Coordinates of C-alpha atoms in Angstrom, one line a residue:
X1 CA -19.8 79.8 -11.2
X2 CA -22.6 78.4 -13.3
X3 CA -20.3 76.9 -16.1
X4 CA -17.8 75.5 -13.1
X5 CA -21.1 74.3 -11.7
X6 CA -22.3 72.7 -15.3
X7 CA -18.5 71.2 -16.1
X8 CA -19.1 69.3 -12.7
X9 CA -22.2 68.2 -14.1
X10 CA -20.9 66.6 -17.1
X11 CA -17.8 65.3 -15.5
X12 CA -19.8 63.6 -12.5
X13 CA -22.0 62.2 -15.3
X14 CA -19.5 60.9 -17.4
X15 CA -17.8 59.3 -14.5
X16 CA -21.1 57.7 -13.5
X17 CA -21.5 56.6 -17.0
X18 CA -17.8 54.8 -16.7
X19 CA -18.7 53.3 -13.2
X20 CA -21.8 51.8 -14.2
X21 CA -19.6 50.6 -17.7
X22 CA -17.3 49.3 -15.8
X23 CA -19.6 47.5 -13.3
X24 CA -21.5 45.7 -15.6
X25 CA -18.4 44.4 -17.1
X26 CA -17.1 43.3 -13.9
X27 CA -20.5 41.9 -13.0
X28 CA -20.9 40.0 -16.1
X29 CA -17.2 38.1 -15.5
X30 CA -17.9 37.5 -11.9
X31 CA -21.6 36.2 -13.0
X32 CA -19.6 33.9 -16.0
X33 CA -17.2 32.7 -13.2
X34 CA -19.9 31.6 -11.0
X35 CA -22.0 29.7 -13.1
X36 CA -19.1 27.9 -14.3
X37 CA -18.3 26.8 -11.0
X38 CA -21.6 25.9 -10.0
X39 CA -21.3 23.5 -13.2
X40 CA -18.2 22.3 -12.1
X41 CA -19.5 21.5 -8.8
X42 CA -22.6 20.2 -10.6
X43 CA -20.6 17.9 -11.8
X44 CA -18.7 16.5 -8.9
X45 CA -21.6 16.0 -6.9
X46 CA -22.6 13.5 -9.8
X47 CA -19.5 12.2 -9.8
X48 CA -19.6 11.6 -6.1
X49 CA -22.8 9.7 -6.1
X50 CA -22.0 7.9 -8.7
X51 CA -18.8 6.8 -7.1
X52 CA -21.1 6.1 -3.5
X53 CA -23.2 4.4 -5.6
X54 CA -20.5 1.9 -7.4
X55 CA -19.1 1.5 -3.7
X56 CA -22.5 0.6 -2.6
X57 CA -22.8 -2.2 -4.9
X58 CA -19.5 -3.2 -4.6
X59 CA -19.6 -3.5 -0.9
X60 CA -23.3 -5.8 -1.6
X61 CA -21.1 -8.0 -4.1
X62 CA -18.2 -8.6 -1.5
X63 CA -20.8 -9.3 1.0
X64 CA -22.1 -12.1 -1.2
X65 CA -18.8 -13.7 -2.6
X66 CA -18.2 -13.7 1.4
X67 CA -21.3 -15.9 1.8
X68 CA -20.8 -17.8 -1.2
X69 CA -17.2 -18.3 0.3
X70 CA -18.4 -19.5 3.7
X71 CA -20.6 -22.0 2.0
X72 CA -17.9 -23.2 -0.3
X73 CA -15.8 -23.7 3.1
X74 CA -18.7 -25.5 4.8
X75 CA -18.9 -28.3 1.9
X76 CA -15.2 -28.5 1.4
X77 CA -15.2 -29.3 4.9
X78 CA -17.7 -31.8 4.7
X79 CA -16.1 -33.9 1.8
X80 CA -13.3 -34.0 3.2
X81 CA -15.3 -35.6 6.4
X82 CA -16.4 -38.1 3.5
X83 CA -13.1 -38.8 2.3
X84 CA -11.6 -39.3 5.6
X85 CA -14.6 -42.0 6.1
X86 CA -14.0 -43.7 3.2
X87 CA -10.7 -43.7 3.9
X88 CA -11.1 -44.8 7.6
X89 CA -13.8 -47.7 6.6
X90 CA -12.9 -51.2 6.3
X91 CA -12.7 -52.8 2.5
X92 CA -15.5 -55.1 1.9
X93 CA -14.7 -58.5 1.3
X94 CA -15.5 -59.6 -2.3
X95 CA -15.8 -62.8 -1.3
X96 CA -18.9 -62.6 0.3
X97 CA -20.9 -60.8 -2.0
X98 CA -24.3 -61.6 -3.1
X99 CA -23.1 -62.1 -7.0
X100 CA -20.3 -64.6 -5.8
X101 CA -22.3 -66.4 -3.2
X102 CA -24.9 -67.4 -5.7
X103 CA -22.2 -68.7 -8.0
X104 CA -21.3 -70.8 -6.0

């Protein structure tokens, strides 16, 4: 009974000895796994502010073409309130200009 008792022994031992092998293994892939994901999503979250950031800007550039825009309307709108003027106003008469009337 002793040496039945004392094989148990060694082969509870040596089956420990395999779990714990085996468990650092597995725990070493699972730990390799993880910090490559948290790398990977590392990574993404710099790519995501850098694209929030780009968007950012981009929406401050639109905003300011938009004004610039508006105010290229506003004085397009008021040369052709000019040209309309001009073209509405009577022609002067040469004849009585200063120059000629002191010719003459």
């Amino acid at each position: 009974m002793r040496a039945l008792g004392t094989r148990v022994r060694v082969i509870y031992e040596s089956l420990q000895t395999e779990v714990e092998s085996w468990n650092k293994s597995a725990l070493a892939q699972v730990d390799t796994q993880l910090r490559e994901r948290r790398r990977q999503f590392r990574r993404r979250r710099e790519a995501v502010e850098r694209i929030e950031e780009a968007a950012g800007g981009l929406e401050a550039r639109l905003a300011e073409l938009a004004a610039q825009e508006a105010a290229l309307r506003a004085i397009g709108e008021e040369l052709d309130a000019l040209v309309d003027a001009f073209a509405d106003a009577p022609a002067p008469d040469l004849a009585s200009t200063p120059a000629q009337a002191r010719r003459a």
